[in-house]
């Protein structure tokens, strides 16, 4: 099942993230795909807010995963942009996150494609310059 959304501002992308975060369930893994600067972190911030997290969420810079525990469910925000090898995921014990009680959201999922569960929800954000600088098409694909 897939749904396509169009946004014209960062706030609209944040809002879509918020709505998905509100509906997210335990044990779900969201793969957030798209080029640099497309709005993955904006979406992730909305998603976290939708889960009831009030802390500010930024892309984890020095760690692969950042954990937030004060929302409706534990939230694990991965940004694997700087990962060298998928073995680094083994080292942090990724299975406890992917198959735990919380919700995972992964930026740059294609870098770790071999370990992604096939039950993951894929969110692809794309620009389309002909539609304007701030236009984004967001495709949400559920297994
Ligand atoms: P990524 O995490 O994908 O690298 P960021 O979320 O950090 O990207 O940055 C996206 C940038 O694009 C922000 O500066 C944001 O203000 C801008 N932007 C412009 N239009 C949109 C839109 N429709 N949706 C999301 N971000 C947008
Ligand atoms: Mg980012």
Coordinates of N, CA, C and O and ligand atoms in Angstrom, one line a residue:
X1 N 0.8 -1.2 0.0 CA 0.0 0.0 0.0 C 0.9 1.2 0.0 O 1.8 1.3 0.8
X2 N 0.6 2.1 -0.9 CA 1.4 3.4 -0.9 C 0.6 4.6 -1.0 O -0.4 4.6 -1.7
X3 N 1.0 5.7 -0.4 CA 0.3 6.9 -0.4 C 1.3 8.0 -0.8 O 2.5 8.0 -0.4
X4 N 0.9 9.0 -1.6 CA 1.8 10.0 -2.0 C 1.2 11.4 -1.5 O 0.0 11.7 -1.6
X5 N 2.1 12.2 -0.9 CA 1.8 13.5 -0.4 C 2.6 14.5 -1.1 O 3.8 14.2 -1.5
X6 N 2.1 15.7 -1.2 CA 3.0 16.8 -1.7 C 3.0 17.9 -0.7 O 2.0 18.3 -0.1
X7 N 4.2 18.4 -0.4 CA 4.3 19.5 0.6 C 5.0 20.7 -0.1 O 5.8 20.6 -1.1
X8 N 4.7 21.9 0.4 CA 5.3 23.1 -0.2 C 6.1 23.9 0.8 O 6.6 25.0 0.5
X9 N 6.1 23.5 2.1 CA 6.9 24.2 3.1 C 7.5 23.1 4.1 O 6.9 22.0 4.2
X10 N 8.5 23.5 4.8 CA 9.0 22.6 5.8 C 8.0 22.2 6.9 O 7.9 21.1 7.3
X11 N 7.1 23.2 7.2 CA 6.1 23.0 8.2 C 5.1 21.9 7.7 O 4.6 21.1 8.5
X12 N 4.8 21.9 6.4 CA 3.9 20.8 6.0 C 4.5 19.4 6.1 O 3.9 18.4 6.4
X13 N 5.8 19.4 5.8 CA 6.5 18.1 5.9 C 6.6 17.7 7.4 O 6.4 16.5 7.7
X14 N 6.9 18.6 8.3 CA 6.9 18.4 9.7 C 5.5 17.8 10.1 O 5.4 16.9 10.9
X15 N 4.5 18.4 9.6 CA 3.1 18.1 10.0 C 2.8 16.6 9.5 O 2.2 15.9 10.3
X16 N 3.2 16.3 8.4 CA 3.0 14.9 7.9 C 3.8 13.9 8.8 O 3.2 12.9 9.1
X17 N 5.0 14.3 9.1 CA 5.8 13.5 10.1 C 5.0 13.3 11.4 O 4.9 12.2 12.0
X18 N 4.5 14.5 11.9 CA 3.7 14.5 13.1 C 2.5 13.5 13.1 O 2.3 12.7 14.0
X19 N 1.8 13.5 12.0 CA 0.6 12.6 11.8 C 1.0 11.2 11.8 O 0.3 10.3 12.4
X20 N 2.1 10.9 11.1 CA 2.6 9.5 11.1 C 3.1 9.1 12.5 O 2.9 7.9 12.9
X21 N 3.7 10.0 13.2 CA 4.2 9.7 14.5 C 3.1 9.4 15.5 O 3.2 8.5 16.4
X22 N 2.0 10.2 15.3 CA 0.8 10.0 16.2 C 0.2 8.6 16.0 O -0.3 8.0 16.9
X23 N 0.4 8.1 14.8 CA -0.3 6.8 14.5 C 0.7 5.6 14.6 O 0.3 4.4 14.6
X24 N 2.0 5.9 14.8 CA 3.0 4.8 14.8 C 2.8 3.9 16.0 O 2.3 4.2 17.1
X25 N 3.1 2.6 15.7 CA 2.9 1.6 16.7 C 4.2 1.0 17.2 O 5.2 1.1 16.5
X26 N 4.2 0.2 18.3 CA 5.4 -0.4 18.8 C 5.9 -1.4 17.8 O 5.2 -2.0 17.0
X27 N 7.2 -1.5 17.7 CA 7.9 -2.5 16.9 C 8.0 -2.1 15.4 O 8.4 -2.8 14.5
X28 N 7.5 -0.8 15.1 CA 7.6 -0.4 13.7 C 8.9 0.2 13.3 O 9.6 0.8 14.2
X29 N 9.4 -0.1 12.1 CA 10.6 0.5 11.6 C 10.3 1.4 10.4 O 9.7 0.9 9.5
X30 N 10.7 2.6 10.5 CA 10.4 3.6 9.3 C 11.8 3.8 8.7 O 12.7 4.3 9.3
X31 N 11.8 3.6 7.4 CA 13.0 3.9 6.6 C 12.8 5.2 5.9 O 11.9 5.3 5.1
X32 N 13.6 6.2 6.2 CA 13.4 7.6 5.7 C 14.5 7.9 4.6 O 15.6 8.1 5.0
X33 N 14.0 7.8 3.4 CA 15.0 7.8 2.2 C 14.9 9.2 1.5 O 13.8 9.8 1.5
X34 N 16.0 9.6 0.9 CA 16.0 10.8 0.1 C 17.3 11.5 0.2 O 18.1 11.2 1.1
X35 N 17.6 12.3 -0.8 CA 18.9 13.0 -0.9 C 19.2 14.0 0.3 O 18.3 14.3 1.0
X36 N 20.4 14.3 0.4 CA 20.8 15.3 1.4 C 20.0 16.6 1.2 O 19.9 17.1 0.1
X37 N 19.5 17.1 2.3 CA 18.8 18.4 2.3 C 17.4 18.3 1.9 O 16.7 19.4 1.6
X38 N 16.8 17.1 1.7 CA 15.5 17.0 1.2 C 14.4 17.2 2.2 O 13.3 17.5 1.9
X39 N 14.8 17.0 3.5 CA 13.8 17.2 4.6 C 13.6 16.0 5.5 O 12.6 15.9 6.2
X40 N 14.5 15.1 5.5 CA 14.4 13.9 6.3 C 14.4 14.2 7.8 O 13.5 13.7 8.6
X41 N 15.3 15.1 8.2 CA 15.3 15.5 9.6 C 14.1 16.3 10.0 O 13.5 16.1 11.1
X42 N 13.6 17.2 9.1 CA 12.4 17.9 9.4 C 11.2 16.9 9.6 O 10.5 17.1 10.6
X43 N 11.1 15.9 8.8 CA 10.1 14.9 8.9 C 10.3 14.2 10.3 O 9.3 14.0 11.0
X44 N 11.5 13.8 10.6 CA 11.8 13.1 11.8 C 11.4 13.9 13.1 O 10.9 13.4 14.0
X45 N 11.7 15.2 13.0 CA 11.3 16.1 14.1 C 9.8 16.1 14.3 O 9.3 16.1 15.5
X46 N 9.0 16.2 13.2 CA 7.6 16.1 13.3 C 7.1 14.8 13.9 O 6.3 14.7 14.7
X47 N 7.8 13.7 13.4 CA 7.4 12.4 13.8 C 7.6 12.2 15.3 O 6.7 11.7 16.0
X48 N 8.7 12.7 15.8 CA 9.0 12.6 17.2 C 8.0 13.4 18.0 O 7.5 12.9 19.1
X49 N 7.6 14.6 17.6 CA 6.6 15.4 18.3 C 5.3 14.6 18.3 O 4.6 14.6 19.3
X50 N 5.0 13.9 17.2 CA 3.7 13.2 17.1 C 3.7 12.0 18.1 O 2.7 11.5 18.5
X51 N 4.9 11.5 18.4 CA 5.0 10.5 19.4 C 5.0 11.1 20.9 O 5.0 10.3 21.8
X52 N 4.9 12.4 20.9 CA 4.8 13.0 22.3 C 6.2 13.4 22.8 O 6.3 13.6 24.1
X53 N 7.2 13.4 22.0 CA 8.5 13.8 22.5 C 8.7 15.3 22.4 O 8.5 15.9 21.4
X54 N 9.1 15.9 23.5 CA 9.2 17.3 23.6 C 10.6 17.8 23.4 O 10.8 18.9 23.0
X55 N 11.6 16.9 23.7 CA 13.0 17.3 23.5 C 13.2 17.6 22.0 O 12.5 17.1 21.2
X56 N 14.2 18.4 21.8 CA 14.5 18.7 20.4 C 15.3 17.6 19.8 O 16.2 17.0 20.4
X57 N 14.9 17.2 18.6 CA 15.5 16.0 17.9 C 16.3 16.6 16.7 O 15.9 17.3 15.9
X58 N 17.6 16.2 16.8 CA 18.5 16.6 15.7 C 19.2 15.3 15.2 O 19.2 14.3 15.9
X59 N 19.7 15.4 14.0 CA 20.4 14.2 13.5 C 21.5 13.8 14.4 O 22.4 14.7 14.7
X60 N 21.6 12.6 14.9 CA 22.7 12.2 15.8 C 24.0 12.3 14.9 O 24.1 11.8 13.9
X61 N 25.0 13.1 15.5 CA 26.2 13.4 14.7 C 27.3 12.4 15.1 O 28.1 12.0 14.2
X62 N 27.5 12.1 16.3 CA 28.6 11.3 16.8 C 28.2 9.9 17.1 O 29.0 9.0 17.3
X63 N 26.9 9.6 17.1 CA 26.4 8.3 17.3 C 25.5 7.9 16.2 O 25.0 8.8 15.5
X64 N 25.3 6.6 16.0 CA 24.4 6.1 14.9 C 23.0 6.3 15.3 O 22.1 6.6 14.5
X65 N 22.7 6.1 16.6 CA 21.4 6.2 17.1 C 21.2 7.0 18.3 O 22.1 7.1 19.1
X66 N 20.1 7.8 18.3 CA 19.8 8.6 19.5 C 18.4 8.1 20.0 O 17.5 7.8 19.2
X67 N 18.4 7.9 21.3 CA 17.2 7.3 21.9 C 16.4 8.3 22.7 O 17.0 9.1 23.4
X68 N 15.1 8.3 22.5 CA 14.2 9.3 23.3 C 13.2 8.5 24.0 O 12.4 7.7 23.4
X69 N 13.1 8.7 25.3 CA 12.2 7.8 26.1 C 11.0 8.5 26.7 O 10.3 7.8 27.4
X70 N 10.8 9.8 26.4 CA 9.7 10.4 27.2 C 8.4 10.5 26.3 O 7.5 11.2 26.8
X71 N 8.4 9.9 25.2 CA 7.2 9.9 24.4 C 6.2 8.8 24.7 O 6.4 8.1 25.7
X72 N 5.2 8.6 23.9 CA 4.2 7.6 24.0 C 4.9 6.2 23.9 O 4.4 5.2 24.5
X73 N 5.9 6.1 23.1 CA 6.7 4.9 22.9 C 8.2 5.3 22.9 O 8.5 6.4 22.5
X74 N 9.1 4.4 23.2 CA 10.5 4.7 23.0 C 10.7 5.0 21.5 O 10.2 4.3 20.6
X75 N 11.6 6.0 21.2 CA 11.8 6.4 19.9 C 13.3 6.3 19.6 O 14.1 6.9 20.3
X76 N 13.7 5.5 18.6 CA 15.1 5.4 18.2 C 15.3 6.0 16.9 O 14.9 5.5 15.8
X77 N 16.1 7.1 16.9 CA 16.3 7.9 15.7 C 17.7 7.5 15.2 O 18.7 7.9 15.8
X78 N 17.8 6.8 14.0 CA 19.1 6.5 13.4 C 19.4 7.4 12.3 O 18.5 7.8 11.5
X79 N 20.7 7.8 12.2 CA 21.2 8.5 11.0 C 22.5 7.8 10.7 O 23.5 7.9 11.3
X80 N 22.4 6.9 9.7 CA 23.6 6.1 9.3 C 24.4 6.6 8.2 O 25.2 5.9 7.6
X81 N 24.2 7.9 8.0 CA 25.0 8.6 6.9 C 26.5 8.4 6.9 O 27.1 8.2 5.9
X82 N 27.0 8.4 8.1 CA 28.5 8.2 8.3 C 29.0 6.8 8.5 O 30.1 6.6 8.9
X83 N 28.1 5.9 8.4 CA 28.5 4.5 8.7 C 29.5 4.0 7.7 O 29.4 4.3 6.5
X84 N 30.5 3.3 8.2 CA 31.5 2.7 7.2 C 31.1 1.4 6.8 O 31.2 1.0 5.6
X85 N 30.6 0.6 7.7 CA 30.3 -0.8 7.4 C 29.1 -1.2 8.2 O 28.9 -0.7 9.3
X86 N 28.3 -2.1 7.7 CA 27.1 -2.5 8.3 C 27.4 -3.2 9.7 O 26.6 -3.3 10.6
X87 N 28.6 -3.7 9.8 CA 29.1 -4.3 11.1 C 28.9 -3.3 12.3 O 28.7 -3.8 13.4
X88 N 29.0 -2.0 12.0 CA 28.8 -1.0 13.1 C 27.4 -1.1 13.6 O 27.2 -0.8 14.8
X89 N 26.5 -1.6 12.9 CA 25.1 -1.8 13.3 C 25.1 -3.0 14.3 O 24.4 -3.0 15.3
X90 N 25.8 -4.0 13.9 CA 26.0 -5.2 14.8 C 26.5 -4.8 16.2 O 26.1 -5.2 17.2
X91 N 27.6 -3.9 16.1 CA 28.3 -3.5 17.3 C 27.3 -2.7 18.3 O 27.5 -2.8 19.5
X92 N 26.4 -1.9 17.7 CA 25.5 -1.2 18.6 C 24.3 -2.1 19.0 O 23.5 -1.7 19.8
X93 N 24.3 -3.3 18.5 CA 23.2 -4.2 18.9 C 21.8 -3.8 18.3 O 20.8 -3.7 19.0
X94 N 21.8 -3.5 17.0 CA 20.7 -2.9 16.3 C 19.4 -3.7 16.5 O 18.3 -3.2 16.4
X95 N 19.6 -5.1 16.6 CA 18.4 -5.9 16.7 C 17.5 -5.6 17.9 O 16.3 -5.7 17.9
X96 N 18.2 -5.2 19.0 CA 17.4 -4.8 20.2 C 16.5 -3.5 19.9 O 15.5 -3.4 20.5
X97 N 17.0 -2.7 19.0 CA 16.2 -1.5 18.6 C 15.1 -1.9 17.5 O 13.9 -1.7 17.7
X98 N 15.5 -2.6 16.5 CA 14.6 -3.0 15.4 C 13.5 -3.9 15.9 O 12.3 -3.8 15.4
X99 N 13.8 -4.8 16.8 CA 12.8 -5.8 17.2 C 12.4 -5.6 18.7 O 11.9 -6.5 19.3
X100 N 12.6 -4.4 19.2 CA 12.3 -4.0 20.5 C 10.8 -3.5 20.6 O 10.0 -3.6 19.7
X101 N 10.6 -2.8 21.7 CA 9.2 -2.3 22.0 C 8.9 -0.9 21.4 O 7.8 -0.4 21.5
X102 N 10.0 -0.3 20.9 CA 9.8 1.1 20.4 C 9.5 1.2 19.0 O 9.2 0.3 18.3
X103 N 9.8 2.5 18.5 CA 9.6 2.8 17.1 C 11.0 3.3 16.5 O 11.6 4.1 17.2
X104 N 11.4 2.7 15.4 CA 12.7 3.1 14.8 C 12.4 4.0 13.6 O 11.5 3.7 12.8
X105 N 13.2 5.0 13.4 CA 13.2 5.8 12.2 C 14.6 5.9 11.7 O 15.5 6.3 12.5
X106 N 14.9 5.5 10.5 CA 16.3 5.4 10.0 C 16.5 6.4 8.8 O 15.8 6.2 7.8
X107 N 17.4 7.3 9.0 CA 17.8 8.2 7.9 C 18.9 7.5 7.1 O 19.8 6.9 7.7
X108 N 18.9 7.5 5.8 CA 19.9 6.9 4.9 C 19.8 5.3 5.0 O 20.9 4.6 5.1
X109 N 18.6 4.8 5.0 CA 18.4 3.3 5.2 C 19.2 2.5 4.1 O 19.6 1.4 4.4
X110 N 19.3 3.0 2.9 CA 19.9 2.2 1.8 C 21.3 1.8 2.1 O 21.8 0.9 1.5
X111 N 22.0 2.5 3.0 CA 23.4 2.2 3.4 C 23.4 0.9 4.2 O 24.5 0.4 4.4
X112 N 22.3 0.5 4.8 CA 22.3 -0.7 5.6 C 21.2 -1.7 5.1 O 20.6 -2.4 5.9
X113 N 21.0 -1.7 3.8 CA 19.8 -2.4 3.2 C 19.8 -3.9 3.6 O 18.7 -4.4 3.8
X114 N 21.0 -4.4 3.7 CA 21.0 -5.9 4.0 C 20.4 -6.3 5.3 O 20.1 -7.5 5.5
X115 N 20.3 -5.4 6.3 CA 19.8 -5.8 7.6 C 18.4 -5.2 7.8 O 17.8 -5.4 8.9
X116 N 17.8 -4.5 6.9 CA 16.5 -3.9 7.1 C 15.4 -4.9 7.1 O 15.4 -5.8 6.2
X117 N 14.5 -4.9 8.1 CA 13.4 -5.9 8.1 C 12.4 -5.6 6.9 O 12.2 -4.5 6.5
X118 N 11.9 -6.7 6.3 CA 11.0 -6.4 5.1 C 9.6 -6.0 5.5 O 8.8 -5.7 4.7
X119 N 9.4 -5.8 6.9 CA 8.2 -5.2 7.4 C 8.3 -3.7 7.5 O 7.4 -3.1 7.9
X120 N 9.4 -3.1 7.1 CA 9.6 -1.7 7.3 C 8.7 -0.9 6.5 O 8.3 -1.3 5.4
X121 N 8.3 0.3 7.0 CA 7.6 1.3 6.2 C 8.6 2.2 5.6 O 9.5 2.7 6.2
X122 N 8.5 2.4 4.3 CA 9.4 3.3 3.5 C 8.8 4.6 3.3 O 7.7 4.7 2.8
X123 N 9.6 5.7 3.6 CA 9.1 7.0 3.4 C 10.2 7.7 2.5 O 11.3 7.8 2.9
X124 N 9.8 8.0 1.2 CA 10.8 8.6 0.3 C 10.4 10.0 0.0 O 9.3 10.3 -0.3
X125 N 11.4 10.9 0.3 CA 11.1 12.3 0.0 C 11.9 12.8 -1.2 O 13.1 12.5 -1.2
X126 N 11.3 13.4 -2.1 CA 12.0 13.9 -3.3 C 11.6 15.3 -3.6 O 10.5 15.7 -3.4
X127 N 12.6 16.0 -4.2 CA 12.4 17.3 -4.7 C 11.9 17.2 -6.2 O 12.1 16.2 -6.8
X128 N 11.3 18.3 -6.6 CA 11.0 18.4 -8.0 C 11.1 19.8 -8.4 O 10.2 20.6 -8.2
X129 N 12.3 20.2 -8.9 CA 12.7 21.6 -9.0 C 11.7 22.4 -9.9 O 11.4 23.6 -9.6
X130 N 11.0 21.7 -10.9 CA 10.1 22.4 -11.7 C 8.9 22.9 -10.9 O 8.2 23.9 -11.3
X131 N 8.6 22.3 -9.8 CA 7.5 22.7 -8.9 C 7.9 23.7 -7.9 O 7.0 24.1 -7.1
X132 N 9.1 24.1 -7.9 CA 9.6 25.2 -6.9 C 10.6 24.6 -6.0 O 10.7 23.4 -5.7
X133 N 11.3 25.5 -5.4 CA 12.5 25.1 -4.5 C 12.0 24.4 -3.3 O 12.7 23.5 -2.8
X134 N 10.8 24.7 -2.7 CA 10.4 24.1 -1.5 C 9.4 22.9 -1.7 O 8.9 22.4 -0.7
X135 N 9.2 22.6 -2.9 CA 8.2 21.5 -3.2 C 8.9 20.1 -2.9 O 10.0 19.9 -3.2
X136 N 8.1 19.3 -2.2 CA 8.6 17.9 -1.9 C 7.4 16.9 -2.2 O 6.3 17.2 -1.8
X137 N 7.8 15.8 -2.9 CA 6.8 14.7 -3.0 C 7.3 13.6 -2.0 O 8.4 13.3 -1.9
X138 N 6.3 13.2 -1.2 CA 6.6 12.2 -0.1 C 5.8 11.0 -0.3 O 4.5 11.0 -0.3
X139 N 6.4 9.9 -0.6 CA 5.8 8.6 -0.8 C 5.9 7.7 0.4 O 7.0 7.5 0.8
X140 N 4.8 7.3 0.9 CA 4.8 6.4 2.1 C 4.4 5.0 1.7 O 3.2 4.9 1.2
X141 N 5.3 4.0 1.8 CA 5.0 2.7 1.3 C 5.0 1.7 2.4 O 6.0 1.5 3.1
X142 N 3.8 1.1 2.7 CA 3.7 0.1 3.7 C 3.8 -1.3 3.1 O 3.3 -1.5 2.0
X143 N 4.3 -2.3 3.9 CA 4.5 -3.6 3.3 C 3.2 -4.3 3.1 O 2.2 -4.0 3.7
Ligands
LIG1 P1 18.0 16.0 5.4 O1 17.8 15.5 6.8 O2 17.1 15.2 4.4 O3 19.4 16.1 4.9 P2 17.0 18.5 6.5 O4 15.7 18.1 7.1 O5 18.1 18.6 7.5 O6 17.4 17.5 5.3 O7 16.9 19.8 5.8 C1 15.9 20.1 4.8 C2 15.9 21.6 4.4 O8 15.0 21.9 3.4 C3 15.6 22.5 5.6 O9 16.5 23.6 5.5 C4 14.2 22.9 5.2 O10 13.9 24.2 5.7 C5 14.2 22.9 3.7 N1 12.9 22.7 3.1 C6 12.3 23.5 2.2 N2 11.1 23.1 1.8 C7 10.9 22.0 2.5 C8 9.8 21.1 2.5 N3 8.7 21.2 1.7 N4 9.9 20.0 3.3 C9 11.0 19.8 4.1 N5 12.0 20.7 4.2 C10 12.0 21.7 3.3
LIG2 MG1 19.2 14.6 8.2

